[in-house]
Coordinates of C-alpha atoms and ligand atoms in Angstrom, one line a residue:
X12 CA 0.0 0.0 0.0
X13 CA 1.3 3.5 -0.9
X14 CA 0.6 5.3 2.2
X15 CA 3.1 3.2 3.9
X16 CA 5.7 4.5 2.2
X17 CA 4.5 7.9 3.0
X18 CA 5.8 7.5 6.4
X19 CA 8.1 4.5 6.1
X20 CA 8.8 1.1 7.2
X21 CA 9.2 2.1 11.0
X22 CA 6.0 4.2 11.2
X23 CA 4.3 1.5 9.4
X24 CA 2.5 -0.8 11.8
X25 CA 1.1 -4.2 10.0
X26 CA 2.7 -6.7 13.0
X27 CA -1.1 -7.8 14.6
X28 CA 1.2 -7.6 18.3
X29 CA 2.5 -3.9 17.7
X30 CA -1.3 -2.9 16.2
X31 CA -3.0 -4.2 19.6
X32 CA -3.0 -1.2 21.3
X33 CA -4.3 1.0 19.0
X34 CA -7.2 -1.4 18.1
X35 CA -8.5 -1.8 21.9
X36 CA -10.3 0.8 23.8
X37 CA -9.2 0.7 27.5
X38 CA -12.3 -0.7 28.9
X39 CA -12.7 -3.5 26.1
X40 CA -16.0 -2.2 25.6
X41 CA -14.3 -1.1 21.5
X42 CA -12.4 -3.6 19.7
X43 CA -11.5 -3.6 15.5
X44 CA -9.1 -4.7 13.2
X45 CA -6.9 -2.8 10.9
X46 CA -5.5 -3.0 7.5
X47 CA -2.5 -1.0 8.6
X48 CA -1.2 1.6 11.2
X49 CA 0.3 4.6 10.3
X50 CA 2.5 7.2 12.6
X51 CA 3.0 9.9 10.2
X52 CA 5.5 12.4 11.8
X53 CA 4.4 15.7 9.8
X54 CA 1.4 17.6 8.7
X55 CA 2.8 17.1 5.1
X56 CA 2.9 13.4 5.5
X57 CA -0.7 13.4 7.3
X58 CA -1.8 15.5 3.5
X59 CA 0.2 12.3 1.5
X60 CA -2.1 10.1 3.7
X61 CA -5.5 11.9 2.8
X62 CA -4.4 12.3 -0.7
X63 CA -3.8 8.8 -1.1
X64 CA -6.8 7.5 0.7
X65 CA -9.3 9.6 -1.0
X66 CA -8.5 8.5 -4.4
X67 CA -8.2 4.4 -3.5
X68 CA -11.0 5.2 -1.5
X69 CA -9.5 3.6 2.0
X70 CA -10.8 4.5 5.3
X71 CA -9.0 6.5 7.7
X72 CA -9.5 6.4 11.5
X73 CA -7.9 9.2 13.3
X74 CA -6.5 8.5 16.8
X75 CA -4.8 10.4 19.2
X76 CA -4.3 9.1 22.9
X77 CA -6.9 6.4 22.4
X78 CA -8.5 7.6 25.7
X79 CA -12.2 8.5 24.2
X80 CA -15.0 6.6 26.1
X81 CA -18.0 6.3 23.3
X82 CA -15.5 4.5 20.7
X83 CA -14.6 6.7 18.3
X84 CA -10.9 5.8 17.9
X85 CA -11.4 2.3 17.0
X86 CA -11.5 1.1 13.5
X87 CA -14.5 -1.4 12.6
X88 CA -13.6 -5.1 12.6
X89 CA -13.4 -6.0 9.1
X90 CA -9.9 -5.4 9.0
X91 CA -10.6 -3.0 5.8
X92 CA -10.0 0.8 7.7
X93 CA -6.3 2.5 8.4
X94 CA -5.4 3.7 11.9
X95 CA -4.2 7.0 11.6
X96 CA -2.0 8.0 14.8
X97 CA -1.0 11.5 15.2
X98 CA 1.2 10.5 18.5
X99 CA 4.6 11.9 16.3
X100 CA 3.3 15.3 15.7
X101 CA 3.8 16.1 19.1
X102 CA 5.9 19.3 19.0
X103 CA 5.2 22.8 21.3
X104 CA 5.7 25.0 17.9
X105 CA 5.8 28.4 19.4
X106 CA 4.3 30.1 22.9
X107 CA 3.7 34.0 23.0
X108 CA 3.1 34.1 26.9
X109 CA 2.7 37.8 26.6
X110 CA 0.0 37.3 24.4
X111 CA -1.7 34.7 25.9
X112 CA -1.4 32.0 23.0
X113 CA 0.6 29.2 22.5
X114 CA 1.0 26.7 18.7
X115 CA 0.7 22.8 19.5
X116 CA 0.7 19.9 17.3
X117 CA -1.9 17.6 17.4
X118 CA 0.3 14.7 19.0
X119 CA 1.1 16.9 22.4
X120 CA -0.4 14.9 25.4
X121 CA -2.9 17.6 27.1
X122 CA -0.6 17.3 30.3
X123 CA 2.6 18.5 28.1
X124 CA 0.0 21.7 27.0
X125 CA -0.4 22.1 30.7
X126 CA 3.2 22.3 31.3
X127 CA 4.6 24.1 28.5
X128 CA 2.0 26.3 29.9
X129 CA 3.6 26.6 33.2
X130 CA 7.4 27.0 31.6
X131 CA 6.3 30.3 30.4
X132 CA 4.3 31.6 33.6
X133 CA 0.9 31.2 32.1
X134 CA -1.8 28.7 32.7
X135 CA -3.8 26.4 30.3
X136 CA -6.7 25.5 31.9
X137 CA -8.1 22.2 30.6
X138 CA -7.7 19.5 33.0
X139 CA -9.2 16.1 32.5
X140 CA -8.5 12.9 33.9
X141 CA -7.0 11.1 31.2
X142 CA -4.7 14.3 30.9
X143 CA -1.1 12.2 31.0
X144 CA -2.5 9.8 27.6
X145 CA -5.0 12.3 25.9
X146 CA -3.7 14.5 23.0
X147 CA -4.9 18.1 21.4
X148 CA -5.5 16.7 18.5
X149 CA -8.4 14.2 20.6
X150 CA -9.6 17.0 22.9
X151 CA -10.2 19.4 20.2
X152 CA -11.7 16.3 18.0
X153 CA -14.0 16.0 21.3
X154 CA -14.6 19.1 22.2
X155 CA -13.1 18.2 26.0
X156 CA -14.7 19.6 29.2
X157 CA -13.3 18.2 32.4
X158 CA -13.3 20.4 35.9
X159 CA -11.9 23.8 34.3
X160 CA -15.3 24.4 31.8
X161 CA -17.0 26.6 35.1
X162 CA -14.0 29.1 34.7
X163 CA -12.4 28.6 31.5
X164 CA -15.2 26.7 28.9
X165 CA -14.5 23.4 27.2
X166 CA -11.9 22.8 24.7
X167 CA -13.7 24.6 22.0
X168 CA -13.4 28.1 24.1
X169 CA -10.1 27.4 24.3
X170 CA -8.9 26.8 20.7
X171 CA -8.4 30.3 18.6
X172 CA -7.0 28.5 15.3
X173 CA -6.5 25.0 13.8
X174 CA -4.1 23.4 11.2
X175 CA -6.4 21.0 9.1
X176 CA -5.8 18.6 6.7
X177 CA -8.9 17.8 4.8
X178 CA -10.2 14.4 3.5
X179 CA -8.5 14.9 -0.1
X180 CA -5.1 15.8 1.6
X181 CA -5.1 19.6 1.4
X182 CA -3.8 21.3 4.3
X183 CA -6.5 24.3 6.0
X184 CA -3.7 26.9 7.4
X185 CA -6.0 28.4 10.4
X186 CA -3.6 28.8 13.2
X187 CA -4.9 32.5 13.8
X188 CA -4.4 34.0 17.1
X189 CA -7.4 36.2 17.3
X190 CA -9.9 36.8 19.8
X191 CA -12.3 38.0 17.4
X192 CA -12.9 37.4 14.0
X193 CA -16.1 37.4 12.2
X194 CA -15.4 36.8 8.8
X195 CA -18.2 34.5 7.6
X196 CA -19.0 30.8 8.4
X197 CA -16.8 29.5 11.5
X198 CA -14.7 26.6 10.6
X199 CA -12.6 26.3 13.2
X200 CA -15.8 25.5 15.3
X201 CA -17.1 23.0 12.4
X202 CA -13.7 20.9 13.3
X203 CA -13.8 20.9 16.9
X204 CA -16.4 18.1 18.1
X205 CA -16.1 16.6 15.1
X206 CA -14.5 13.3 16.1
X207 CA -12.3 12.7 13.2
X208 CA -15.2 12.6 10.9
X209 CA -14.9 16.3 9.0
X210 CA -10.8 16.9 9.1
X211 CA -7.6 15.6 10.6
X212 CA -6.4 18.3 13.2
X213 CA -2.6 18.3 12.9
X214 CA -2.0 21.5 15.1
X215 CA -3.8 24.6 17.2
X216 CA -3.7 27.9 18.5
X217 CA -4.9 27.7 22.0
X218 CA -5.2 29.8 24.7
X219 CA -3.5 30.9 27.4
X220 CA -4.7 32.2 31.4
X221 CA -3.1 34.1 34.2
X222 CA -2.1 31.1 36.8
X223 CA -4.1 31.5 39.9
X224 CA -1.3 32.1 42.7
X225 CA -3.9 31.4 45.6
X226 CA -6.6 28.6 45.8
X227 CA -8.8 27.4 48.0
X228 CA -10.4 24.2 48.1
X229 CA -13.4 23.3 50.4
X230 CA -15.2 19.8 50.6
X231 CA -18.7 20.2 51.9
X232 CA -21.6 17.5 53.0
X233 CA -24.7 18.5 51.7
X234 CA -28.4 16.7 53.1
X235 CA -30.2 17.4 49.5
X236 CA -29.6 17.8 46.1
X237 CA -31.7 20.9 46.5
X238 CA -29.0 22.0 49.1
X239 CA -26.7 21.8 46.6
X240 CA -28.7 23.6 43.9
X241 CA -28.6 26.4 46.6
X242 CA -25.1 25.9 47.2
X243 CA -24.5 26.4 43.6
X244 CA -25.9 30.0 43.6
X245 CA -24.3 31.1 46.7
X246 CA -21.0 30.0 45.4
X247 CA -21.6 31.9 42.1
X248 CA -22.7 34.9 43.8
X249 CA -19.9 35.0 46.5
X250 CA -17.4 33.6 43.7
X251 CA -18.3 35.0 40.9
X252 CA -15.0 35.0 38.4
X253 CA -13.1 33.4 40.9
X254 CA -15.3 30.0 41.4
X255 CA -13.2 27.3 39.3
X256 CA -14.9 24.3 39.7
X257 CA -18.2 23.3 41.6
X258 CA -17.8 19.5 41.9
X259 CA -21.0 17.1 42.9
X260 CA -21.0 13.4 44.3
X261 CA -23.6 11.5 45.9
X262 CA -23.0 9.8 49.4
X263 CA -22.6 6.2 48.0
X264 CA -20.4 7.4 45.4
X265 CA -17.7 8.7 48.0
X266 CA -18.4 5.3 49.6
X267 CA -17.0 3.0 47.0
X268 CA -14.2 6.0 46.7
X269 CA -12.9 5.6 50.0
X270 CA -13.5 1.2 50.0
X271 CA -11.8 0.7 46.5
X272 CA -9.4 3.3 46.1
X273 CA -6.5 3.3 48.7
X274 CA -5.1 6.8 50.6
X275 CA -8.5 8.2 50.6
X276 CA -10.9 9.0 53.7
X277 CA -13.7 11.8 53.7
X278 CA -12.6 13.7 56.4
X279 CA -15.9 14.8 57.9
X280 CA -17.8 14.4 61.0
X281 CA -20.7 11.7 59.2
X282 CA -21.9 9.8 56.2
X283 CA -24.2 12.8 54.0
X284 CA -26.0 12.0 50.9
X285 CA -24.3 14.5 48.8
X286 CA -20.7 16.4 49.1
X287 CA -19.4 19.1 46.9
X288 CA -15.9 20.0 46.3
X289 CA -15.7 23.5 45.6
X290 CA -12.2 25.5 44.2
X291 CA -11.7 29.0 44.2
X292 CA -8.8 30.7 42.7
X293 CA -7.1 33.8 42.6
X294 CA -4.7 35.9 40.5
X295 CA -3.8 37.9 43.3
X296 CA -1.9 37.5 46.6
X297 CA -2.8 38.1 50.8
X298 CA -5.3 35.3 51.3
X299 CA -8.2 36.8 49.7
X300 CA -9.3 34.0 49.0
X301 CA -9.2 32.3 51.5
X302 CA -11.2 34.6 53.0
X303 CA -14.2 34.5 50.4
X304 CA -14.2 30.7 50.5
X305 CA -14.6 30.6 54.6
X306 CA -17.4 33.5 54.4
X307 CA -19.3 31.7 51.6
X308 CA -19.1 28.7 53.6
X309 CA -20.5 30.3 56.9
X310 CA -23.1 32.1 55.2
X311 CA -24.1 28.6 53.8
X312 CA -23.6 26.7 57.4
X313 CA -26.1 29.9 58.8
X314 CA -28.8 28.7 56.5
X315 CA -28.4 25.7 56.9
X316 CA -27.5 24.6 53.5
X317 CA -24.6 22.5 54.6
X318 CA -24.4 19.8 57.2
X319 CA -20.7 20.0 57.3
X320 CA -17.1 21.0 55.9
X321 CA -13.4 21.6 55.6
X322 CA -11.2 23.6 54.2
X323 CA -8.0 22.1 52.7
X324 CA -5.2 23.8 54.9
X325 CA -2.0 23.0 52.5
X326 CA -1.5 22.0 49.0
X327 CA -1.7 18.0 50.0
X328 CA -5.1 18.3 51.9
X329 CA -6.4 20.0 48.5
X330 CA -4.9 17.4 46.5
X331 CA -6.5 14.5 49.2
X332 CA -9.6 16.2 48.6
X333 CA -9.8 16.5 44.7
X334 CA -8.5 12.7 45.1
X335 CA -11.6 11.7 46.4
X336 CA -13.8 13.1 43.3
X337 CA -11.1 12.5 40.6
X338 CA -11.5 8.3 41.9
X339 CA -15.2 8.1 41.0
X340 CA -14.8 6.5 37.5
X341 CA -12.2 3.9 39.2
X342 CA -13.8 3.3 42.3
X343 CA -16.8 2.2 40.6
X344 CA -15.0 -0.5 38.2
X345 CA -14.3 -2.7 41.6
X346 CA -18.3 -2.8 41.3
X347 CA -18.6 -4.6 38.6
X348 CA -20.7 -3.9 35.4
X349 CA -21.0 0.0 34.8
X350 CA -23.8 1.4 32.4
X351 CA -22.5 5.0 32.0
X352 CA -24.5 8.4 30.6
X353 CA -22.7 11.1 30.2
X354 CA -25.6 13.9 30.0
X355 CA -26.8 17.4 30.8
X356 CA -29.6 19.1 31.7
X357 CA -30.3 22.6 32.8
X358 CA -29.0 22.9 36.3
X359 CA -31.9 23.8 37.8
X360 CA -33.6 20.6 36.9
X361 CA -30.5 18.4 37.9
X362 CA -32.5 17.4 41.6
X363 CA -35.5 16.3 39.5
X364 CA -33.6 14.8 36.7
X365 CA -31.8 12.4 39.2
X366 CA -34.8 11.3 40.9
X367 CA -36.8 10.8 37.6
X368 CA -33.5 8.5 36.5
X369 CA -33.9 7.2 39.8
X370 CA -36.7 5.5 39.5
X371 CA -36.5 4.3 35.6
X372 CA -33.4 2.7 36.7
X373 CA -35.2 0.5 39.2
X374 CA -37.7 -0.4 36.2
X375 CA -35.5 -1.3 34.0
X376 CA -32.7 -3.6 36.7
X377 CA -34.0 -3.9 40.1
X378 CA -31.2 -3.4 42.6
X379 CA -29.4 -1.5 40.3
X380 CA -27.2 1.2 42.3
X381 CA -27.0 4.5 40.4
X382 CA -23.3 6.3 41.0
X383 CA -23.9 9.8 40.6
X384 CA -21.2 12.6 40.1
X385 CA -20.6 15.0 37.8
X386 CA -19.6 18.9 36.8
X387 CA -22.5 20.3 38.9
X388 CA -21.8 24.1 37.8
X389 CA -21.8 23.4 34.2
X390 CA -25.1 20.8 34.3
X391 CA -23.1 17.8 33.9
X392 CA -24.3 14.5 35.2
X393 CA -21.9 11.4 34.7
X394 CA -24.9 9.0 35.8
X395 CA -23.7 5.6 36.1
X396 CA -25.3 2.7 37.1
X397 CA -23.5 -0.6 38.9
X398 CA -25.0 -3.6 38.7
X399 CA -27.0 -5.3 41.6
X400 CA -24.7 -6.6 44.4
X401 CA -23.6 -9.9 43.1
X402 CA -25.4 -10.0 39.7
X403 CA -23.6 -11.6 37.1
X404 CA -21.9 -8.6 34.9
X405 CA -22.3 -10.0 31.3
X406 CA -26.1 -10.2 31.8
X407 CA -26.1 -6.8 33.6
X408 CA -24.2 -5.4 30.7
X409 CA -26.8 -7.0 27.8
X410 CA -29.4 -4.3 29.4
X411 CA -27.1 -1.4 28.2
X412 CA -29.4 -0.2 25.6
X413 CA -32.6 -0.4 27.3
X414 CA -31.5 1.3 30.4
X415 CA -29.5 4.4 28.5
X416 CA -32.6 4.6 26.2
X417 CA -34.4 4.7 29.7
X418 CA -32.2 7.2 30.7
X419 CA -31.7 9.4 27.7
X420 CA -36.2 9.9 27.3
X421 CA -35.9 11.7 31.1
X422 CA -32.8 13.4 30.0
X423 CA -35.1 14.2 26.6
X424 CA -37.7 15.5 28.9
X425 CA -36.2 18.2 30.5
X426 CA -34.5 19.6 27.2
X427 CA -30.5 18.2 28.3
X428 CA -27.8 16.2 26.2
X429 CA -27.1 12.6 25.9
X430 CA -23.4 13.8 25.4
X431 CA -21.9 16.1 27.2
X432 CA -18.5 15.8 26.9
X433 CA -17.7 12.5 25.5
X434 CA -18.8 12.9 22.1
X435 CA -21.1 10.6 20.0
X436 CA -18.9 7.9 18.3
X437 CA -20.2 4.3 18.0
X438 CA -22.1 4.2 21.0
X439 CA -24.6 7.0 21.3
X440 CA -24.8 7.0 16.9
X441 CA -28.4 5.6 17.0
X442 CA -29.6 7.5 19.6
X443 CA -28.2 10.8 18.0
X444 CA -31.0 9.9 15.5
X445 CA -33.5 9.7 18.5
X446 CA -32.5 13.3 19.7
X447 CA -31.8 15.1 16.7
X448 CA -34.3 16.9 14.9
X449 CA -34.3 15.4 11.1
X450 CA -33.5 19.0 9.7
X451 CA -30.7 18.7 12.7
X452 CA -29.5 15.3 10.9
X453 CA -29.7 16.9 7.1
X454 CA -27.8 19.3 7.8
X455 CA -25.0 17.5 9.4
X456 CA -25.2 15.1 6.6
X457 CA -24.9 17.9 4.1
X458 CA -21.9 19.2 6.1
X459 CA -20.2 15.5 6.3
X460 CA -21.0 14.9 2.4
X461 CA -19.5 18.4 1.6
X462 CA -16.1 18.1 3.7
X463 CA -15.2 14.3 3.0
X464 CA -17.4 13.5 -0.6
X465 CA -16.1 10.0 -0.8
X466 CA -16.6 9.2 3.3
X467 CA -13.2 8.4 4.0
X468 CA -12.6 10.3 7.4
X469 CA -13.9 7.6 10.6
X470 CA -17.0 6.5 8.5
X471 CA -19.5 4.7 11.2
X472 CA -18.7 7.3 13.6
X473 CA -21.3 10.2 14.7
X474 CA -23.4 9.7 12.0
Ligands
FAD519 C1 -10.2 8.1 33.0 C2 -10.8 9.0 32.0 C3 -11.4 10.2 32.3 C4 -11.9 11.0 31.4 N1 -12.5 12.2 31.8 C5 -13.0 13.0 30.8 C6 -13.5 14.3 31.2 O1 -13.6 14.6 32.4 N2 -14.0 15.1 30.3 C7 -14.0 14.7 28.9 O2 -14.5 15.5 28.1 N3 -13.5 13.6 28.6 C8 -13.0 12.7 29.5 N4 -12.5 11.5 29.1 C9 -12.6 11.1 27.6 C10 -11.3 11.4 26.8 O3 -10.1 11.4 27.6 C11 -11.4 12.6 26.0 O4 -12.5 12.5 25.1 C12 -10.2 13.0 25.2 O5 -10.4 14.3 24.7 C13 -9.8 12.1 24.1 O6 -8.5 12.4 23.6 P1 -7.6 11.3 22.9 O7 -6.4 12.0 22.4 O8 -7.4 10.1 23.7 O9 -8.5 10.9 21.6 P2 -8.9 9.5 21.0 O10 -9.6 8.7 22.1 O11 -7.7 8.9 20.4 O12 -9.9 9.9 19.9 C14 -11.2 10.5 20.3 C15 -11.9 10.9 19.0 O13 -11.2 12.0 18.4 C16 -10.8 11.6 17.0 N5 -9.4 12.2 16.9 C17 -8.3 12.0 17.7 N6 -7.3 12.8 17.3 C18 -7.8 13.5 16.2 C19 -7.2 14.4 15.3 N7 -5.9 14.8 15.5 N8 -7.9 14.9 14.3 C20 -9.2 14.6 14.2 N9 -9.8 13.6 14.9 C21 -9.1 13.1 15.9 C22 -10.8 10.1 17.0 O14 -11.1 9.7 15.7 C23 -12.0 9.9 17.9 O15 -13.2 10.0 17.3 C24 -11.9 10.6 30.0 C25 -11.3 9.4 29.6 C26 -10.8 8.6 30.6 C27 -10.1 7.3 30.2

């Protein structure tokens, strides 16, 4: 095959040993085979690629850290598609601290963003995770979020340009560095969230934040998910610029955090139902923020809207305590079989949305235990279900579709997202039908058949 020669023997994967990672999603959940895996090491080689591809008419699957959760990094299994890894284009191309941008390739692992960041004094704030693994080129394909979007937005807020190579191998110079630019149709924004389906992003302009000097960080125990609704608006009003995450986790969530996960305790007086974890930062100096957090938190003790709390006193109690939420996801795979959403609603239905959930849940599995955390502040519920103490997790896991349909028709009802942060892929692709409007589908359609005529770029995926 001619690509191969694009990037050369040793970039040229075709032993079925070396290809097993890139064919395997972490959980097992995705698995495909591949015709061949290619590591090109230049947006110029990427172009080849496309070039090639399009006219032998050869499928190209994109992947970048091959940490995406709804399976669209994972070619299909008929062996027929090419695994495109952009792990070599993993340069830092240029960082203008004083004007708050910085040029990355696509390959750059998000945590090497975060510290080439930090080398020149300045802060990028997405933070997910799956940071160490995940790559630009995935979180702009994904459109991120993660526990900076309160403060900072997902990755789409944070990107001001993109490099692009399109389906027939030419290559989109976007890296502008401008704040604002309304000249005609966005394209930038028709990449990002695209998951590999529109363009192959080979580099972007993202970016950069004053780094907080002071934080606080506060874990509170809350009796109701009203309470923490309430919590939610006290913190914003206190807060206001300076509230950087608002962090929600039911009572039985912390519990399998603290039996699963070694190192961790919840360092309050009693069990509650719910905790928040809330972060303030500030660009400025003398404690002032400190301050705000403890008189936020009495005010909120005074009416009663927390049952308890404590304020991280060094850097290692705040890390303890964002331990505790960042184990969730983990702590839960000791449970067995996990049926995960990923949704949003408008905040101010998230109290009813859980209980409506609630009870579908039970409808649908009896004894099924619902693990429920999430980005409170920007609506974001990772619902989760474990299976019934003792069940058997194969048969748990054959209900997947009826209980996220279940799930998705209350998220439906109150006007939220099946995907808010994960994307679509493989797994939610039939019920994007379900959710979209058909004018909503034609015109994505229109969009995909425009960009990539001949369906090369991740076909199967989104749509
Ligand atoms: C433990 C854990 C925690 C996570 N937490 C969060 C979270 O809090 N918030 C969140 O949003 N996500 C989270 N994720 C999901 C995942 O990390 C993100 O979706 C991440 O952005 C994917 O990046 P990646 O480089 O691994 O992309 P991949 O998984 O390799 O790919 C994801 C998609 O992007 C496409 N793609 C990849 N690179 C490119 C490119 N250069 N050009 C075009 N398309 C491309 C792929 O084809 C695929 O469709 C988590 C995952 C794990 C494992």
């Amino acid at each position: 095959m001619h690509m191969a020669s694009v990037v050369g023997a040793a970039h040229a994967i075709t032993d079925p040993e070396q290809m097993m990672p890139y064919l395997r999603e972490m959980r097992g959940l995705y698995n495909g085979t591949a015709a061949l895996i290619l590591r090109p090491g230049s947006t110029r080689e990427v172009a080849d690629i496309l070039s090639i591809a399009n006219d032998a008419g050869v499928s190209i699957v994109p992947q970048g850290g091959n940490t995406g959760l709804v399976g669209g990094q994972i070619p299909s299994p008929d062996a027929s598609e090419v695994v495109l890894s952009l792990a070599r284009l993993n340069s830092v191309r240029s960082v203008d601290a004083a004007g708050g941008t910085m040029i990355v390739e696509a390959g750059v692992t998000l945590a090497e963003a975060q510290a080439a960041a930090e080398r020149a004094g300045r802060l990028f704030p997405l933070s997910l995770p799956s940071e160490g693994s995940c790559q630009i080129g995935g979180v702009l394909a994904t459109n991120a979020g993660g526990t900076g979007v309160l403060a900072y937005g997902n990755a789409r807020a944070l990107a001001l340009g993109l490099e692009v190579v399109t389906a027939n191998g030419e290559i989109w110079e976007g890296l502008r560095a401008l704040k604002k630019d309304n000249t005609g149709y966005d394209l930038r924004d028709l990449f990002i969230g695209s998951e590999g389906t529109l363009g192959i992003i080979t580099a972007a302009t993202l970016k950069l934040f004053p780094r907080p000097v002071e934080t606080a960080v506060a874990l509170a125990a809350l009796p109701t998910l009203e309470d923490v609704a309430t919590l939610f608006r006290l913190a914003e009003a206190r807060g206001a610029q300076s509230l950087t995450a608002f962090e929600f986790m039911s009572g039985f969530t912390l519990e399998l955090v603290t039996r699963h996960i070694p190192n961790t305790r919840i360092p309050l007086r009693e069990a509650s139902p719910w905790y928040v974890l809330i972060e303030m930062s500030s660009a400025s100096e003398g404690g002032v923020i400190e301050t705000a957090m403890q008189g936020m938190l009495a005010e909120a003790s005074e009416k009663n809207i927390i049952s308890d709390v404590v304020i991280a006193g060094s850097l290692a109690q705040a890390q303890a305590l964002w331990k505790l939420r960042e184990s969730a996801s983990e702590a839960q795979r000791h449970e067995g079989g996990s049926i995960k959403h990923d949704v949003s609603v408008p905040i101010a239905h998230i109290p009813e949305f859980i209980a409506e959930a609630g009870a579908v849940v039970e409808t649908v599995c009896h004894g099924a235990r619902p693990v429920v955390f999430g980005h409170f502040g920007d609506g974001n519920v990772h619902y989760n279900v474990s299976q019934p103490p003792g069940a058997d997790k194969a048969a748990y896991l054959t209900l997947w579709n009826d209980m996220t349909s279940a799930v998705h028709d209350v998220v439906a009802r109150f006007s939220g997202s099946i995907s808010a942060e994960h994307g679509i892929g493989q797994m939610k692709r039939s019920e994007l039908a379900r959710f979209k409007s058909p004018l909503e589908i034609a015109m994505m359609r229109k969009i995909k058949d425009a960009l990539d005529p001949n369906g090369i770029l991740n076909p199967g995926k989104v749509l």
